[in-house]
Amino acid sequence: MTQTGFCDSRPLLDLHKKAEERRAPLRTWANTRGPKERRSLAESEEPRGPHCKTAPECRWARRMPVSAEDGIVMGYAEQNGSTDGREEEVLLQCLHGLPGLRVLVPGLLRREMELTMETLGLVHDRTYAWDIFSDMMRSQLHYTFPCMELPRPFTDAARAIVVDWLIQVHEMFNFSEETLYLTVHLLNRAMRQIKVSISNLQLLGMVCLFLAGKKEECLLPEISELCFLMDNSYSKRQLLRMERRVLCELDFELSHCPPLHFLLLTASIAHCSDKVVWMARYLLELSLLENQCVVFQPVQLASAALCLARLVLQEAHSPESETAWCIATSLHICSEPMLQRIMHILAVTASGAQERETRATFVKFSTAKTLQVSGHPGLQSAPYLLGPGGAPVRPQVREGPLKGMRAGETGHYMRTHT
C-alpha cells in the first residue's frame, strides 16, 4: 500500500536505509531558513540524541477527483492532533442552520470512515482506511457503462431472467453478497464484449458466477454440479472453454467495488437501524435486475437505495441521528435530479416485484432473517412518494414469449428458440 503513491505529497519511506541516510540533508534544512532564524532555532532547541526522532509534519491537504457528471468535489485534510470536545455542541447547532458543519464534516467523516471500515472488516489497519476509500471513489467510472442498450439478440427481459436465476443459484450455494454483485458485473461486461448466442446466455451467466466465486469464495462447487444445475445441457468442456473465452475477452480484469460496500459504509456512519439497512439492501439488489441501472456509479446506487429506504419506512429521527445523516450524506456525489431518477427506478421496480416472474429477490428478502422487508406495505406506494404531483407510476409488465416462464426454464427456451 505504501508503494501505490496515494500520499504522493510525502516521499515514500525506505525502511532498508539506515537512520542517517533517511534524515534530510543539512543543506536542505539550512536553505529553508535565514541565518538569524537558523541561529535562534539552534539555540532554543534541546540537544537530541541519535535515538530521538523528529515528528514528521502532518499538515497536508488533498482533494478527490471531480465527478465526471456532477462536478462535486469532496476535499479532506489531515491536521495535527484530534478535534476538540466541542464537536457535538457545534453539530447540534448546525442543525438549526449554522454553517459550522461544513468545517467539521471532513475531519469527522475521515474519523468515522476509519472506524466503520475497521468495524466492517474491510481493512485490517486503520492507517490505510482513508487511502483505500479514496481509491474506491476514484475507480467509480470503471464500473459503469456509457449506455444501457444491449447488443442483439439480447433483451432486457432475457437478461433479467438470467440474473434472477443466478440469484437463486447464488442463494443455494450460500455465497457472499460480493460474489453476486461481481457476477452480475461480469455478465454485463461479457454481454457487451463477447458475441454469444441467446442459447448460450445461461452458460455465460454460470461461468460469470464461477469466476466470481473463484475470486471471492474459499470453497467452490464441482464443475459437474454446475452442469447439473443447467440440466446437463452443457458439458464440462463447454463450460471450461467459455470460461477461458471470458477471461481472455475481459483481459483477466475481475476487480469490482460493489455498491453494497458503499451502502454499508454510509448506513454505518449514519447510524441507520437494521430495518433501514435491510430495506436498502433489498432495493439495491433489485437494481441488479434493471438493465437501465448499469449507467450509474455504485456509490450513486447505494445513496439512492438508502434514501428511498428511509423515505419508505418513515422512522422517527433524533437530533443525533440527523447529525450523523448530515455527515453520511457528504458521500453522495450525485446531483439531486439524478438521485431522484435512481430512486424512481427503484421505487417502480419494488412496487411490482411481487407480481413479476423474476421473484427470487422478493422471496429472498421475505424471511425473518431479513425482517421481511420485501413485503412492507410502504413499497406499494413508493412511486406515489416520488411521482410528480403525487401521480402514480405503474411498473411496466414485460410482454413476449418469456412472460410467465419460470426461471429454471430459461435455458430450455433459449436453446430451442434461436
Short mmCIF file of C-alpha atoms in Angstrom, two decimals, residues 130-300:
data_model
loop_
_atom_site.label_atom_id
_atom_site.label_comp_id
_atom_site.label_asym_id
_atom_site.label_seq_id
_atom_site.Cartn_x
_atom_site.Cartn_y
_atom_site.Cartn_z
CA TRP A 130 -8.91 6.59 4.03
CA ASP A 131 -6.49 5.75 1.24
CA ILE A 132 -8.47 2.62 0.39
CA PHE A 133 -11.72 4.57 0.43
CA SER A 134 -10.18 7.23 -1.81
CA ASP A 135 -9.20 4.54 -4.30
CA MET A 136 -12.74 3.17 -4.17
CA MET A 137 -14.09 6.59 -5.09
CA ARG A 138 -11.56 7.11 -7.89
CA SER A 139 -12.39 3.81 -9.55
CA GLN A 140 -16.12 4.54 -9.90
CA LEU A 141 -16.02 5.29 -13.60
CA HIS A 142 -14.52 1.87 -14.36
CA TYR A 143 -17.66 0.08 -13.15
CA THR A 144 -20.24 1.89 -15.27
CA PHE A 145 -21.29 1.65 -18.90
CA PRO A 146 -21.78 4.57 -21.30
CA CYS A 147 -25.20 3.34 -22.41
CA MET A 148 -27.76 0.76 -21.34
CA GLU A 149 -28.50 -0.72 -24.77
CA LEU A 150 -27.70 -4.41 -25.11
CA PRO A 151 -26.34 -5.87 -28.34
CA ARG A 152 -28.59 -8.12 -30.34
CA PRO A 153 -30.04 -10.69 -29.81
CA PHE A 154 -30.11 -9.93 -26.08
CA THR A 155 -33.07 -8.15 -24.48
CA ASP A 156 -33.71 -6.66 -21.07
CA ALA A 157 -36.25 -9.39 -20.32
CA ALA A 158 -33.83 -12.22 -21.14
CA ARG A 159 -31.11 -10.58 -19.04
CA ALA A 160 -33.48 -10.13 -16.08
CA ILE A 161 -34.48 -13.82 -16.18
CA VAL A 162 -30.86 -14.97 -16.26
CA VAL A 163 -29.92 -12.65 -13.38
CA ASP A 164 -32.91 -13.90 -11.40
CA TRP A 165 -31.79 -17.49 -11.99
CA LEU A 166 -28.24 -16.60 -10.90
CA ILE A 167 -29.63 -15.13 -7.67
CA GLN A 168 -31.30 -18.46 -6.95
CA VAL A 169 -28.09 -20.40 -7.64
CA HIS A 170 -26.10 -17.93 -5.55
CA GLU A 171 -28.51 -18.37 -2.66
CA MET A 172 -28.33 -22.16 -2.91
CA PHE A 173 -24.52 -22.16 -2.67
CA ASN A 174 -24.68 -19.66 0.21
CA PHE A 175 -22.11 -17.41 -1.44
CA SER A 176 -21.28 -13.94 -0.15
CA GLU A 177 -23.09 -10.86 -1.40
CA GLU A 178 -19.90 -9.58 -3.03
CA THR A 179 -19.92 -12.68 -5.25
CA LEU A 180 -23.41 -11.86 -6.54
CA TYR A 181 -22.59 -8.26 -7.42
CA LEU A 182 -19.35 -9.31 -9.10
CA THR A 183 -21.24 -11.98 -11.07
CA VAL A 184 -23.73 -9.50 -12.48
CA HIS A 185 -20.95 -7.02 -13.25
CA LEU A 186 -19.00 -9.64 -15.20
CA LEU A 187 -22.19 -10.67 -17.00
CA ASN A 188 -22.88 -7.07 -18.04
CA ARG A 189 -19.36 -6.74 -19.44
CA ALA A 190 -19.40 -10.11 -21.16
CA MET A 191 -22.73 -9.46 -22.87
CA ARG A 192 -21.29 -6.31 -24.41
CA GLN A 193 -17.85 -7.61 -25.36
CA ILE A 194 -18.40 -11.24 -26.32
CA LYS A 195 -20.53 -12.45 -29.20
CA VAL A 196 -22.68 -15.16 -27.66
CA SER A 197 -25.90 -16.64 -28.98
CA ILE A 198 -29.05 -16.44 -26.91
CA SER A 199 -28.90 -20.21 -26.40
CA ASN A 200 -25.57 -19.86 -24.54
CA LEU A 201 -26.65 -16.98 -22.31
CA GLN A 202 -27.32 -19.31 -19.40
CA LEU A 203 -23.87 -20.85 -19.81
CA LEU A 204 -22.33 -17.39 -19.86
CA GLY A 205 -24.10 -16.48 -16.63
CA MET A 206 -22.94 -19.66 -14.91
CA VAL A 207 -19.35 -19.01 -15.99
CA CYS A 208 -19.51 -15.48 -14.58
CA LEU A 209 -20.75 -16.91 -11.28
CA PHE A 210 -17.95 -19.49 -11.33
CA LEU A 211 -15.31 -16.80 -11.93
CA ALA A 212 -16.74 -14.55 -9.22
CA GLY A 213 -16.69 -17.48 -6.80
CA LYS A 214 -13.05 -18.15 -7.60
CA LYS A 215 -12.23 -14.57 -6.67
CA GLU A 216 -14.41 -14.14 -3.59
CA GLU A 217 -15.10 -17.57 -2.09
CA CYS A 218 -12.97 -20.13 -0.28
CA LEU A 219 -14.96 -23.23 -1.26
CA LEU A 220 -16.30 -23.82 -4.76
CA PRO A 221 -18.67 -26.43 -6.18
CA GLU A 222 -17.57 -29.04 -8.66
CA ILE A 223 -17.93 -28.32 -12.37
CA SER A 224 -20.19 -31.36 -12.69
CA GLU A 225 -22.53 -29.81 -10.12
CA LEU A 226 -22.69 -26.60 -12.13
CA CYS A 227 -23.56 -28.58 -15.25
CA PHE A 228 -26.25 -30.47 -13.32
CA LEU A 229 -27.90 -27.16 -12.34
CA MET A 230 -28.16 -26.40 -16.06
CA ASP A 231 -29.92 -29.76 -16.69
CA ASN A 232 -26.67 -31.12 -18.16
CA SER A 233 -27.37 -29.09 -21.27
CA TYR A 234 -23.70 -28.14 -21.42
CA SER A 235 -20.68 -30.36 -20.90
CA LYS A 236 -17.67 -29.68 -18.69
CA ARG A 237 -15.60 -28.97 -21.76
CA GLN A 238 -18.05 -26.32 -22.96
CA LEU A 239 -18.03 -24.63 -19.55
CA LEU A 240 -14.24 -24.55 -19.38
CA ARG A 241 -13.98 -23.25 -22.94
CA MET A 242 -16.45 -20.48 -22.17
CA GLU A 243 -14.50 -19.64 -19.00
CA ARG A 244 -11.27 -19.30 -20.97
CA ARG A 245 -13.03 -17.17 -23.56
CA VAL A 246 -14.50 -14.81 -20.96
CA LEU A 247 -11.15 -14.38 -19.22
CA CYS A 248 -9.39 -13.59 -22.49
CA GLU A 249 -12.03 -11.12 -23.67
CA LEU A 250 -12.09 -9.33 -20.31
CA ASP A 251 -8.27 -9.26 -20.11
CA PHE A 252 -8.43 -11.05 -16.75
CA GLU A 253 -9.82 -7.89 -15.13
CA LEU A 254 -12.14 -9.20 -12.44
CA SER A 255 -11.94 -6.30 -9.98
CA HIS A 256 -15.15 -4.64 -8.88
CA CYS A 257 -16.14 -2.45 -5.97
CA PRO A 258 -19.78 -3.39 -5.31
CA PRO A 259 -22.34 -0.78 -4.32
CA LEU A 260 -23.04 -2.88 -1.24
CA HIS A 261 -19.79 -1.64 0.34
CA PHE A 262 -20.81 1.99 -0.11
CA LEU A 263 -24.25 1.20 1.26
CA LEU A 264 -22.90 -0.42 4.42
CA LEU A 265 -20.37 2.37 4.94
CA THR A 266 -22.97 5.11 4.58
CA ALA A 267 -25.52 3.30 6.73
CA SER A 268 -22.98 2.69 9.48
CA ILE A 269 -21.86 6.32 9.53
CA ALA A 270 -25.49 7.49 9.55
CA HIS A 271 -26.36 5.07 12.40
CA CYS A 272 -29.31 3.63 10.47
CA SER A 273 -31.48 0.97 12.04
CA ASP A 274 -31.36 -2.66 10.98
CA LYS A 275 -34.66 -2.40 9.15
CA VAL A 276 -33.47 0.56 7.10
CA VAL A 277 -30.30 -1.32 6.18
CA TRP A 278 -32.20 -4.44 5.12
CA MET A 279 -34.66 -2.37 3.12
CA ALA A 280 -31.81 -0.57 1.36
CA ARG A 281 -30.08 -3.88 0.62
CA TYR A 282 -33.32 -5.20 -0.87
CA LEU A 283 -33.72 -2.15 -3.11
CA LEU A 284 -30.07 -2.33 -4.11
CA GLU A 285 -30.35 -5.98 -5.11
CA LEU A 286 -33.45 -5.17 -7.16
CA SER A 287 -31.28 -2.81 -9.20
CA LEU A 288 -29.38 -5.84 -10.49
CA LEU A 289 -32.47 -6.88 -12.45
CA GLU A 290 -32.79 -3.49 -14.15
CA ASN A 291 -30.51 -3.01 -17.13
CA GLN A 292 -31.05 0.75 -17.02
CA CYS A 293 -29.10 0.91 -13.73
CA VAL A 294 -25.78 -0.06 -15.35
CA VAL A 295 -25.12 3.56 -16.34
CA PHE A 296 -24.98 4.71 -12.71
CA GLN A 297 -21.99 4.55 -10.42
CA PRO A 298 -22.07 2.13 -7.47
CA VAL A 299 -21.95 4.92 -4.90
CA GLN A 300 -24.92 6.61 -6.60
#
